Short mmCIF file of C-alpha atoms in Angstrom, two decimals:
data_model
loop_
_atom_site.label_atom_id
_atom_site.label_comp_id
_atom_site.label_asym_id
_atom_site.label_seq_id
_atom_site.Cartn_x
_atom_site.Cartn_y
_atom_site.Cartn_z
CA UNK A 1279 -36.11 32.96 155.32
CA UNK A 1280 -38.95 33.26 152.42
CA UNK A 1281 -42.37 33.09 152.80
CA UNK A 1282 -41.89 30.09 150.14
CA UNK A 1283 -39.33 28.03 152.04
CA UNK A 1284 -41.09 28.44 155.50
CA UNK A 1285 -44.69 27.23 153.38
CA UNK A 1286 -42.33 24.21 151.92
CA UNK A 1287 -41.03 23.27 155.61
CA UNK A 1288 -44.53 23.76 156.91
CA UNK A 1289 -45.95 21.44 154.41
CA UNK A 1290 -43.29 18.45 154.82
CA UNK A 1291 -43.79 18.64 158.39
CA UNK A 1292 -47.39 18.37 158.15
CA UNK A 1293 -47.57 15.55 155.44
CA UNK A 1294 -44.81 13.60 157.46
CA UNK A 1295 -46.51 13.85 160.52
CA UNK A 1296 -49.95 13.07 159.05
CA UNK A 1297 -48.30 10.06 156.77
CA UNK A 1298 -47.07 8.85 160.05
CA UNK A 1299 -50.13 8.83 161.73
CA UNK A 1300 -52.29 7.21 159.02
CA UNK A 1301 -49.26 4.57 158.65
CA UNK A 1302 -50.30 4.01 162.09
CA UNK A 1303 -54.24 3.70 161.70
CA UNK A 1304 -53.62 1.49 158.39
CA UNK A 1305 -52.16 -1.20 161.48
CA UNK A 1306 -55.06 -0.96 163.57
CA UNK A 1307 -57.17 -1.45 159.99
CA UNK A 1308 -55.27 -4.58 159.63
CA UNK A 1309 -55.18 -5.99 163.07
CA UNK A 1310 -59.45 -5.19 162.48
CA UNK A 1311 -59.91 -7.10 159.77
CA UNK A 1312 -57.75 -10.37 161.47
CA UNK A 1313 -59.63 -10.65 164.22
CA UNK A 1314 -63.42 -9.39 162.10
CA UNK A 1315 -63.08 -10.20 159.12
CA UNK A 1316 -63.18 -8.90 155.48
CA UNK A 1317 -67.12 -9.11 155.34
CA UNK A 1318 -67.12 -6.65 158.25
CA UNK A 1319 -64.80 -4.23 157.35
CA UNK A 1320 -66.18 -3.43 153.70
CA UNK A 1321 -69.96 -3.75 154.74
CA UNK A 1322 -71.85 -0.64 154.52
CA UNK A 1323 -75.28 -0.07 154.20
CA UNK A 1324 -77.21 2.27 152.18
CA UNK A 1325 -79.15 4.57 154.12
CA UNK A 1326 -81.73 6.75 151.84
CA UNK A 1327 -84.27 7.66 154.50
CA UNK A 1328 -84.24 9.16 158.22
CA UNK A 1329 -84.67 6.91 160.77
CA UNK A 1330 -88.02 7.11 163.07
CA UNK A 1331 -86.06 9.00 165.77
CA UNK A 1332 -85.35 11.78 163.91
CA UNK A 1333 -89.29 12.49 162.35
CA UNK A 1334 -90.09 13.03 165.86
CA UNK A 1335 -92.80 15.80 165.74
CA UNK A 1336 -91.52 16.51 169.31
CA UNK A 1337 -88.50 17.93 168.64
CA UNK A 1338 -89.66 20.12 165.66
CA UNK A 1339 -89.69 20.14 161.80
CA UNK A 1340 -88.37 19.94 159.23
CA UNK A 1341 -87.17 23.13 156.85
CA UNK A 1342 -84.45 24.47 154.46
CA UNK A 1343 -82.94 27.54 153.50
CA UNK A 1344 -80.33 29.16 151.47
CA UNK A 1345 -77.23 30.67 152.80
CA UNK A 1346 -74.48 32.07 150.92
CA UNK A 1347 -73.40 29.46 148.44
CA UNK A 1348 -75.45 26.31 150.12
CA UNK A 1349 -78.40 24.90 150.62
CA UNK A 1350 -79.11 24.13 154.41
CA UNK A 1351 -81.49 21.85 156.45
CA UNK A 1352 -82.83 22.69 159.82
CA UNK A 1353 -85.42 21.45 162.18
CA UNK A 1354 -87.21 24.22 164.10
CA UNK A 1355 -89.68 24.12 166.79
CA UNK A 1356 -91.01 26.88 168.65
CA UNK A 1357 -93.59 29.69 168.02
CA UNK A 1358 -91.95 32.16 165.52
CA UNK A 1359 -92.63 34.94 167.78
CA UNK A 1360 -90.27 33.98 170.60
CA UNK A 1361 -86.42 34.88 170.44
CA UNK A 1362 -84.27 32.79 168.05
CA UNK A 1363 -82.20 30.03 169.64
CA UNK A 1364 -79.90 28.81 166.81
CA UNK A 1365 -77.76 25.48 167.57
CA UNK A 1366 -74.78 24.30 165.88
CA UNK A 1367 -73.60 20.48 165.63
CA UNK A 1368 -69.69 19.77 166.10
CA UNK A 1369 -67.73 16.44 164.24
CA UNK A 1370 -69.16 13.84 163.34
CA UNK A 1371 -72.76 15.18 164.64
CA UNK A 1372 -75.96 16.37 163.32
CA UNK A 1373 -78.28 18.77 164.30
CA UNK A 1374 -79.82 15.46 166.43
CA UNK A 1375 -77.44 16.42 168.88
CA UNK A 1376 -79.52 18.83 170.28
CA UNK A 1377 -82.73 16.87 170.67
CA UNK A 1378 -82.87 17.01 174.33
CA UNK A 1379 -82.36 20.90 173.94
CA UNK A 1380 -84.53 21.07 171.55
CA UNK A 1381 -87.61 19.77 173.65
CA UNK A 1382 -86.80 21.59 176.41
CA UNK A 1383 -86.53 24.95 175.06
CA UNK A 1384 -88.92 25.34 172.70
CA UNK A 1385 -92.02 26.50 175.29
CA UNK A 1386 -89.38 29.93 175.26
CA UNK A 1387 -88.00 30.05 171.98
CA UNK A 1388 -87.83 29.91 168.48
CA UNK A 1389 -85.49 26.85 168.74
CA UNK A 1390 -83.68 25.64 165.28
CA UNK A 1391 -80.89 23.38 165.14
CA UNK A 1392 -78.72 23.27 162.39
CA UNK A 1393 -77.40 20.80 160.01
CA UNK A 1394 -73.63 23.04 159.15
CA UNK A 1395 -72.43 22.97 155.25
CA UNK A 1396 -71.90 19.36 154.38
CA UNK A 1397 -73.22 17.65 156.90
CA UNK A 1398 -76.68 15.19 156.77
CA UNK A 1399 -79.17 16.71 154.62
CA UNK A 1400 -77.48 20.22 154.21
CA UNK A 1401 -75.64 20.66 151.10
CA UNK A 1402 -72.08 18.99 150.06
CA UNK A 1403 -69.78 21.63 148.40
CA UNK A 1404 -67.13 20.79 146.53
CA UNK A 1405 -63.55 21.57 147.63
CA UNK A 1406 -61.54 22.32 150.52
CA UNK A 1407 -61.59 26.49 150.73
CA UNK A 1408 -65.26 25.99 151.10
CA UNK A 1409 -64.95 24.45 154.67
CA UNK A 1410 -62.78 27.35 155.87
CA UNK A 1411 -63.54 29.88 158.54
CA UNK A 1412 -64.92 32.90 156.80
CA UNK A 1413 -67.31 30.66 154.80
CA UNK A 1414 -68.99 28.89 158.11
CA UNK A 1415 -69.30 32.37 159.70
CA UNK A 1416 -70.81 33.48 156.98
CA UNK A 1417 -73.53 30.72 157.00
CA UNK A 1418 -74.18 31.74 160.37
CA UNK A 1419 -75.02 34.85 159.88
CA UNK A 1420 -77.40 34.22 156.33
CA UNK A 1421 -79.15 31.70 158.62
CA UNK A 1422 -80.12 34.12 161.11
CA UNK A 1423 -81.88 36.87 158.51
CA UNK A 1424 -82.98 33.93 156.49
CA UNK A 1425 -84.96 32.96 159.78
CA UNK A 1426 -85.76 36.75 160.24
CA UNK A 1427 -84.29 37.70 163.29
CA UNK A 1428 -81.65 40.44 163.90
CA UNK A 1429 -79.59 38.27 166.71
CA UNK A 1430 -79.75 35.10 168.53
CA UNK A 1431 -79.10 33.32 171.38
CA UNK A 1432 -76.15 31.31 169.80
CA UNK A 1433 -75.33 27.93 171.28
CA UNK A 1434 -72.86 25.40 170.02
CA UNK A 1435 -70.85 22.17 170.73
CA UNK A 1436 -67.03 21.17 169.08
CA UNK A 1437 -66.76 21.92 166.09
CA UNK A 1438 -69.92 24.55 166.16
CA UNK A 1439 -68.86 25.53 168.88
CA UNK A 1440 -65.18 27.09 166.80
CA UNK A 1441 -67.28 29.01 164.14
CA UNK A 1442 -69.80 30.30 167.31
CA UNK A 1443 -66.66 31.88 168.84
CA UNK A 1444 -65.55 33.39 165.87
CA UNK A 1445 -68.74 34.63 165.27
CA UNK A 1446 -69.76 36.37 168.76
CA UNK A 1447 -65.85 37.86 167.65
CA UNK A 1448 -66.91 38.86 164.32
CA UNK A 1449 -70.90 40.11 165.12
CA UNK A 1450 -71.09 40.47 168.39
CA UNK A 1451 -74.63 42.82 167.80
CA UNK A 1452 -75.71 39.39 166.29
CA UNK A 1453 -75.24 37.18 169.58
CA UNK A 1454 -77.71 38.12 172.47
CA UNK A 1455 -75.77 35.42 174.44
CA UNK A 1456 -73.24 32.84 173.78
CA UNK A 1457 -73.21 29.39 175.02
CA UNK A 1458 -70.23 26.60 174.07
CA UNK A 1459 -69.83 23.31 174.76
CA UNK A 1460 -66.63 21.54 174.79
CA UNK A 1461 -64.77 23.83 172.60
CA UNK A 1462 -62.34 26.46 174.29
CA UNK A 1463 -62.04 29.97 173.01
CA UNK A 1464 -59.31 29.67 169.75
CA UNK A 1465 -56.95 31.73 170.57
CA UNK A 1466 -56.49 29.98 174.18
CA UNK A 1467 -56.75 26.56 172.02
CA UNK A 1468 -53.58 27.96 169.86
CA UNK A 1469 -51.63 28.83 172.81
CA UNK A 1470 -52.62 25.85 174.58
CA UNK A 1471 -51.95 23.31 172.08
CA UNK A 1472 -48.68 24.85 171.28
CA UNK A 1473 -47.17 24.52 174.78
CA UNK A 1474 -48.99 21.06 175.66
CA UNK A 1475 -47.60 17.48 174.77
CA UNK A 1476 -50.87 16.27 176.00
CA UNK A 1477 -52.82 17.95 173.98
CA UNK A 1478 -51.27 17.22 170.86
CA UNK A 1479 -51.61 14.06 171.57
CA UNK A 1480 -55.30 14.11 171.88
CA UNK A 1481 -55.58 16.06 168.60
CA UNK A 1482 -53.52 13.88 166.70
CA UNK A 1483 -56.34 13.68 164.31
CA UNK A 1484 -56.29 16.91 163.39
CA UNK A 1485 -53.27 16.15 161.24
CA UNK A 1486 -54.20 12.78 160.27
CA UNK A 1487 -57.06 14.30 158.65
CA UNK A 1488 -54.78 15.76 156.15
CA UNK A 1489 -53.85 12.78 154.26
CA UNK A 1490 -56.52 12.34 151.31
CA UNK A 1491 -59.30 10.11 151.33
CA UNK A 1492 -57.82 6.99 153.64
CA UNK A 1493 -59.76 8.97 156.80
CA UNK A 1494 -63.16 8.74 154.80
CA UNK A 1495 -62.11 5.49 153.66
CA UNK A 1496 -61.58 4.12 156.92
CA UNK A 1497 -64.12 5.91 158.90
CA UNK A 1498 -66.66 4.41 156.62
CA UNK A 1499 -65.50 0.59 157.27
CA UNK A 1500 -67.38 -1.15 159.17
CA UNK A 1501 -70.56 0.27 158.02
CA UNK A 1502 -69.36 3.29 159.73
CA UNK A 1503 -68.04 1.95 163.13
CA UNK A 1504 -66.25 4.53 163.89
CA UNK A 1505 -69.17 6.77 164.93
CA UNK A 1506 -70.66 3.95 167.71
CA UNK A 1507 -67.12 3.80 169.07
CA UNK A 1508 -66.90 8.03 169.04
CA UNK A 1509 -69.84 7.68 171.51
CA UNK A 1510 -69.89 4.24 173.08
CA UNK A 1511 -65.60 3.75 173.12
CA UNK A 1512 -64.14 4.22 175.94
CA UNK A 1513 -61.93 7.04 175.19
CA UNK A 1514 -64.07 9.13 173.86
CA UNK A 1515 -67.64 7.55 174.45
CA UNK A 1516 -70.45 8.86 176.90
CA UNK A 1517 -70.39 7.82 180.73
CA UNK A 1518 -74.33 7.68 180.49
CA UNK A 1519 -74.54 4.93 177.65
CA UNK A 1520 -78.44 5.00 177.96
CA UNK A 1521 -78.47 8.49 177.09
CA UNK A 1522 -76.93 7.03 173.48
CA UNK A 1523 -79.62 4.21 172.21
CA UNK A 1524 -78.64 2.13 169.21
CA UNK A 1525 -81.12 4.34 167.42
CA UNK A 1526 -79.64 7.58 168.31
CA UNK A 1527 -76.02 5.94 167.26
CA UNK A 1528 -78.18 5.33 163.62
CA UNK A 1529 -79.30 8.85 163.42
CA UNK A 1530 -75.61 9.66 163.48
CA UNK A 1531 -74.91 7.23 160.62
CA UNK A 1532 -77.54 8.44 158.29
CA UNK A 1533 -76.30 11.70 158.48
CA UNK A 1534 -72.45 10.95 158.13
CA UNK A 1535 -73.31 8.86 155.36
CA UNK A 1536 -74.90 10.99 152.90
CA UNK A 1537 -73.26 11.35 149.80
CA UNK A 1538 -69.71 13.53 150.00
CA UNK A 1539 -70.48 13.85 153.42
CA UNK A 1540 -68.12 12.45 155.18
CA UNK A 1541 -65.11 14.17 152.90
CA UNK A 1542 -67.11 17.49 153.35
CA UNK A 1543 -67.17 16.77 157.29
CA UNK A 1544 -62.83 15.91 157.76
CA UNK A 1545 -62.39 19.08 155.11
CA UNK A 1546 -63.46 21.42 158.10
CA UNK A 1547 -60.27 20.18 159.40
CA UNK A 1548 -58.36 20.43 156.27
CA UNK A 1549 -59.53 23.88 155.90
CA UNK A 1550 -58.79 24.57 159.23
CA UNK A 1551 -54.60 23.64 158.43
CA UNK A 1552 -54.65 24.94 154.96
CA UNK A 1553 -56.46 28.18 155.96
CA UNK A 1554 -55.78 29.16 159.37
CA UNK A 1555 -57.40 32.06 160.99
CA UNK A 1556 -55.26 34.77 161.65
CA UNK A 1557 -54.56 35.90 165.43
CA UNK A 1558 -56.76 38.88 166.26
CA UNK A 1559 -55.01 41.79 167.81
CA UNK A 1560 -58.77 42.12 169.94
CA UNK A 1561 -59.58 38.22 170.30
CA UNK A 1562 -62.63 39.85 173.02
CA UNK A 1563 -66.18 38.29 172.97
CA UNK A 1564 -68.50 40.77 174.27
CA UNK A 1565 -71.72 38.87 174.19
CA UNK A 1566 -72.42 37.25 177.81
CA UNK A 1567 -70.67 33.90 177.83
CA UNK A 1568 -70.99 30.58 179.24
CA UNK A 1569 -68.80 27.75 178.84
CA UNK A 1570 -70.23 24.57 179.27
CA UNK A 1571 -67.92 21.60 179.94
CA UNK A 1572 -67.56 17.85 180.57
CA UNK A 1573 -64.58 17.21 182.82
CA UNK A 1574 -63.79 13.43 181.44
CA UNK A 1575 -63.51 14.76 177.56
CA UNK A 1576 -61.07 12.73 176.00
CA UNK A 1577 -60.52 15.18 172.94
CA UNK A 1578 -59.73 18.32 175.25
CA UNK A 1579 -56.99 18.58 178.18
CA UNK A 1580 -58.63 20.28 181.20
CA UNK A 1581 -55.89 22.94 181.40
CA UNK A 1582 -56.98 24.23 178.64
CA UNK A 1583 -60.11 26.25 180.58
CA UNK A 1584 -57.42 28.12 182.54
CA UNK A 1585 -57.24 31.88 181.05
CA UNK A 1586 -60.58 31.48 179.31
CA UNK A 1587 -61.92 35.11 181.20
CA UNK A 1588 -58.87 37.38 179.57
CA UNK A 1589 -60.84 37.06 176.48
CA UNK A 1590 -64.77 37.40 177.50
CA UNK A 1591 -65.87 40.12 179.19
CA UNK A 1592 -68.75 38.58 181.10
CA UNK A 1593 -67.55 34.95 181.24
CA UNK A 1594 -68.89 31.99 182.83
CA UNK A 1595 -68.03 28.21 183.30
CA UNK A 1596 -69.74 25.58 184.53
CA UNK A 1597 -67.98 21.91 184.66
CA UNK A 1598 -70.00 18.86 184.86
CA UNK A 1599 -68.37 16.31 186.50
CA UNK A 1600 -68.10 12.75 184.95
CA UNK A 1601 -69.63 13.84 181.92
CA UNK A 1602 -67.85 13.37 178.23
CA UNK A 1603 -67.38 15.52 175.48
CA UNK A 1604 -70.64 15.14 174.30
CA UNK A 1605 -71.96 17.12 177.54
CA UNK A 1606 -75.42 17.90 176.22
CA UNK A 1607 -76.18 14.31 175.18
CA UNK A 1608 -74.44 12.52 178.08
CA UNK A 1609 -76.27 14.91 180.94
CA UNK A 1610 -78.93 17.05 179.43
CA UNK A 1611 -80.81 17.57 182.36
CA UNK A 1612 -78.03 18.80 183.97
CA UNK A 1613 -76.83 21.12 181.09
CA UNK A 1614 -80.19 22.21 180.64
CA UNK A 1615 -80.21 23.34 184.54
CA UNK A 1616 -77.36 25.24 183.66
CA UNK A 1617 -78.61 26.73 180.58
CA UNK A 1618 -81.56 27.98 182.17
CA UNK A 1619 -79.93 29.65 185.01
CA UNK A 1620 -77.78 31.43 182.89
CA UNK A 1621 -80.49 32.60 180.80
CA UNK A 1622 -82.57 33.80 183.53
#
C-alpha cells in the first residue's frame, strides 16, 4: 500500500473520529445554553492586565527573553548564583502553576517558571508546524543559555512535562535531574494508548482537538468556563478545592485568553497528530528521574506507570494518593516533600 493511500486512510479516520466527537460536544453546547442561557454562553470578558495574584513579589519577577523564533515570558526568583531550576506549564496552564514551587525553592535555586510558546504573555506564532516537537525542544534549550546556565534541574507537568522527556532524550548533558508530573514517558504513552480502551477514552480530546476552531470556540464560551470546570469539575478537578481560589481559577483565564492563545495552546495537540515524533530506536533518559503522580487523574489510566523503569536508568516514582492531575497544585506540600528528598 502507498505512503499516499495509508496518509488518505489516516486522515479520514482522524477527521471522522474528531467530527464525531465535536458532533458530540456541539450537544452538550446546546443542552448549556437551554438550561443557561444565551447571555452566558457568549459572555466573555476582556482581560488586559494580570490579576493581583500573579504580581506577587513572592513568587518572583517578571522577565522575557528570546528563543529561537519567539519571544518568551518568565518569572524568576532566586539569587542568580544558585543552580537553574527551569519549570514548564502543561494544557491549559501557565507558568502560575508552579507558584507553590516557586516559593519554596527559591532559598536553593535560581527558580524560573516558564510561560511555553503561545501561552499567556509568551509569544503567539502563527501556524500549526510551529507547535510541533522539535520546535518546543528547541525553546528549551535557548531558554537555558539565554538564562546562562549550561544545564538545569528540569521539572515539568502534562503537557511540559512531553517536551521535558524529549528533552532529557535529546540533551541529556543539559538535565542535571528530571522531574515529571502527570505525564508518562512517550514511548510507554504510545504503547499504552494503543492497547487501552480506557485510555482512549480519556484522551478523546486529543482528536477532538483536530477539528478547526469549534474547540477555541467553545472553550471560550462561557467567559471561558471550561478552565474552572478543568480544575473544580469533578472529573478532572482538584480533591483539595481550597488549594484552587477563585483568583487562582482567574490567573488561568487571563492567560488562556490572550490574543491567539487559546488556538496556539489546542495546536500543541494538532502538531502533535500532524507531526508525530518518530519512535527512537534508544528511547533511554539518563538524567536521574522522578515521576511524580496523582493517583485519581482523570486524563491518565494508572496502568500506564507500569514499565516506566525499561526506559530510565535511575528511575523513581512516587504516587500521591487522592491527589488529581494537577499534583503540584492540589498537594504541594506533599510534592514538595518529595521533591526535596529526591534532590537531596
Amino acid at each position: 500500500m502507498s505512503n499516499f493511500v495509508v496518509t488518505l486512510i489516516r486522515f479520514g479516520v482522524t477527521y471522522g473520529l474528531a467530527s464525531l466527537m465535536g458532533f458530540w460536544v456541539l450537544v452538550g453546547s446546546v443542552i448549556l445554553v437551554c438550561r443557561k442561557g444565551p447571555r452566558w454562553f457568549f459572555s466573555k470578558k476582556v482581560r488586559e492586565t494580570r490579576p493581583a495574584c500573579m504580581q506577587d513579589s513572592n513568587l518572583g519577577s517578571h522577565g522575557f527573553l528570546r528563543a529561537q523564533d519567539v519571544r518568551l515570558h518568565y518569572v524568576a526568583a532566586g539569587s542568580c548564583s544558585k543552580p537553574l531550576m527551569l519549570f514548564l506549564h502543561g494544557f491549559p496552564e501557565c507558568w502560575y502553576s508552579w507558584r507553590h514551587q516557586l516559593k519554596e525553592f527559591k532559598k536553593d535555586y535560581r527558580v524560573v517558571a516558564l510561560d511555553m510558546r503561545g501561552y499567556g504573555e509568551s509569544e503567539v506564532v502563527r501556524g500549526v508546524q510551529n507547535y510541533e516537537m522539535k520546535k518546543l525542544v528547541g525553546d528549551v534549550k535557548e531558554v537555558i543559555a539565554a538564562l546562562g546556565y549550561s544545564s538545569c534541574v528540569l521539572v515539568a507537568h502534562d503537557w511540559g512535562g512531553a517536551v521535558a522527556w524529549t528533552f532529557a532524550m535529546d540533551y541529556p548533558d543539559l538535565v542535571d535531574k528530571l522531574i515529571c508530573m502527570n505525564i508518562p514517558h512517550p514511548h510507554r504513552f504510545v504503547k499504552h494508548i494503543s492497547s487501552s480502551w480506557k485510555q482512549m477514552i480519556k484522551s478523546w480530546y486529543m482528536l477532538y482537538f483536530q477539528l478547526p476552531a469549534l474547540p477555541e470556540y467553545l472553550m471560550s464560551s462561557g467567559d471561558y468556563s471550561t478552565i474552572k470546570n478543568a480544575f473544580h469539575g469533578k472529573k478532572m478537578g482538584l480533591r483539595n478545592r481550597e488549594n484552587m481560589t477563585d483568583d487562582d481559577i482567574e490567573a488561568f483565564k487571563f492567560a488562556i485568553s490572550q490574543p491567539g492563545c487559546l488556538t496556539a495552546a489546542v495546536n500543541y495537540y494538532r502538531a502533535a497528530v500532524r507531526y508525530p515524533s518518530k519512535l527512537r530506536h534508544d528511547p533511554q533518559v539518563t538524567s536521574p528521574t522522578l515521576l511524580v503522580w496523582g493517583d485519581e487523574d482523570g486524563a491518565f489510566d494508572n496502568d500506564v506507570l507500569v514499565g516506566h523503569d525499561k526506559f530510565v536508568k535511575d528511575f523513581t516514582l512516587k504516587k500521591v494518593r487522592g491527589a488529581s492531575h494537577w499534583v503540584q497544585q492540589d498537594a504541594p506540600e506533599e510534592v514538595n516533600e518529595i521533591m526535596r528528598e529526591f534532590l537531596g
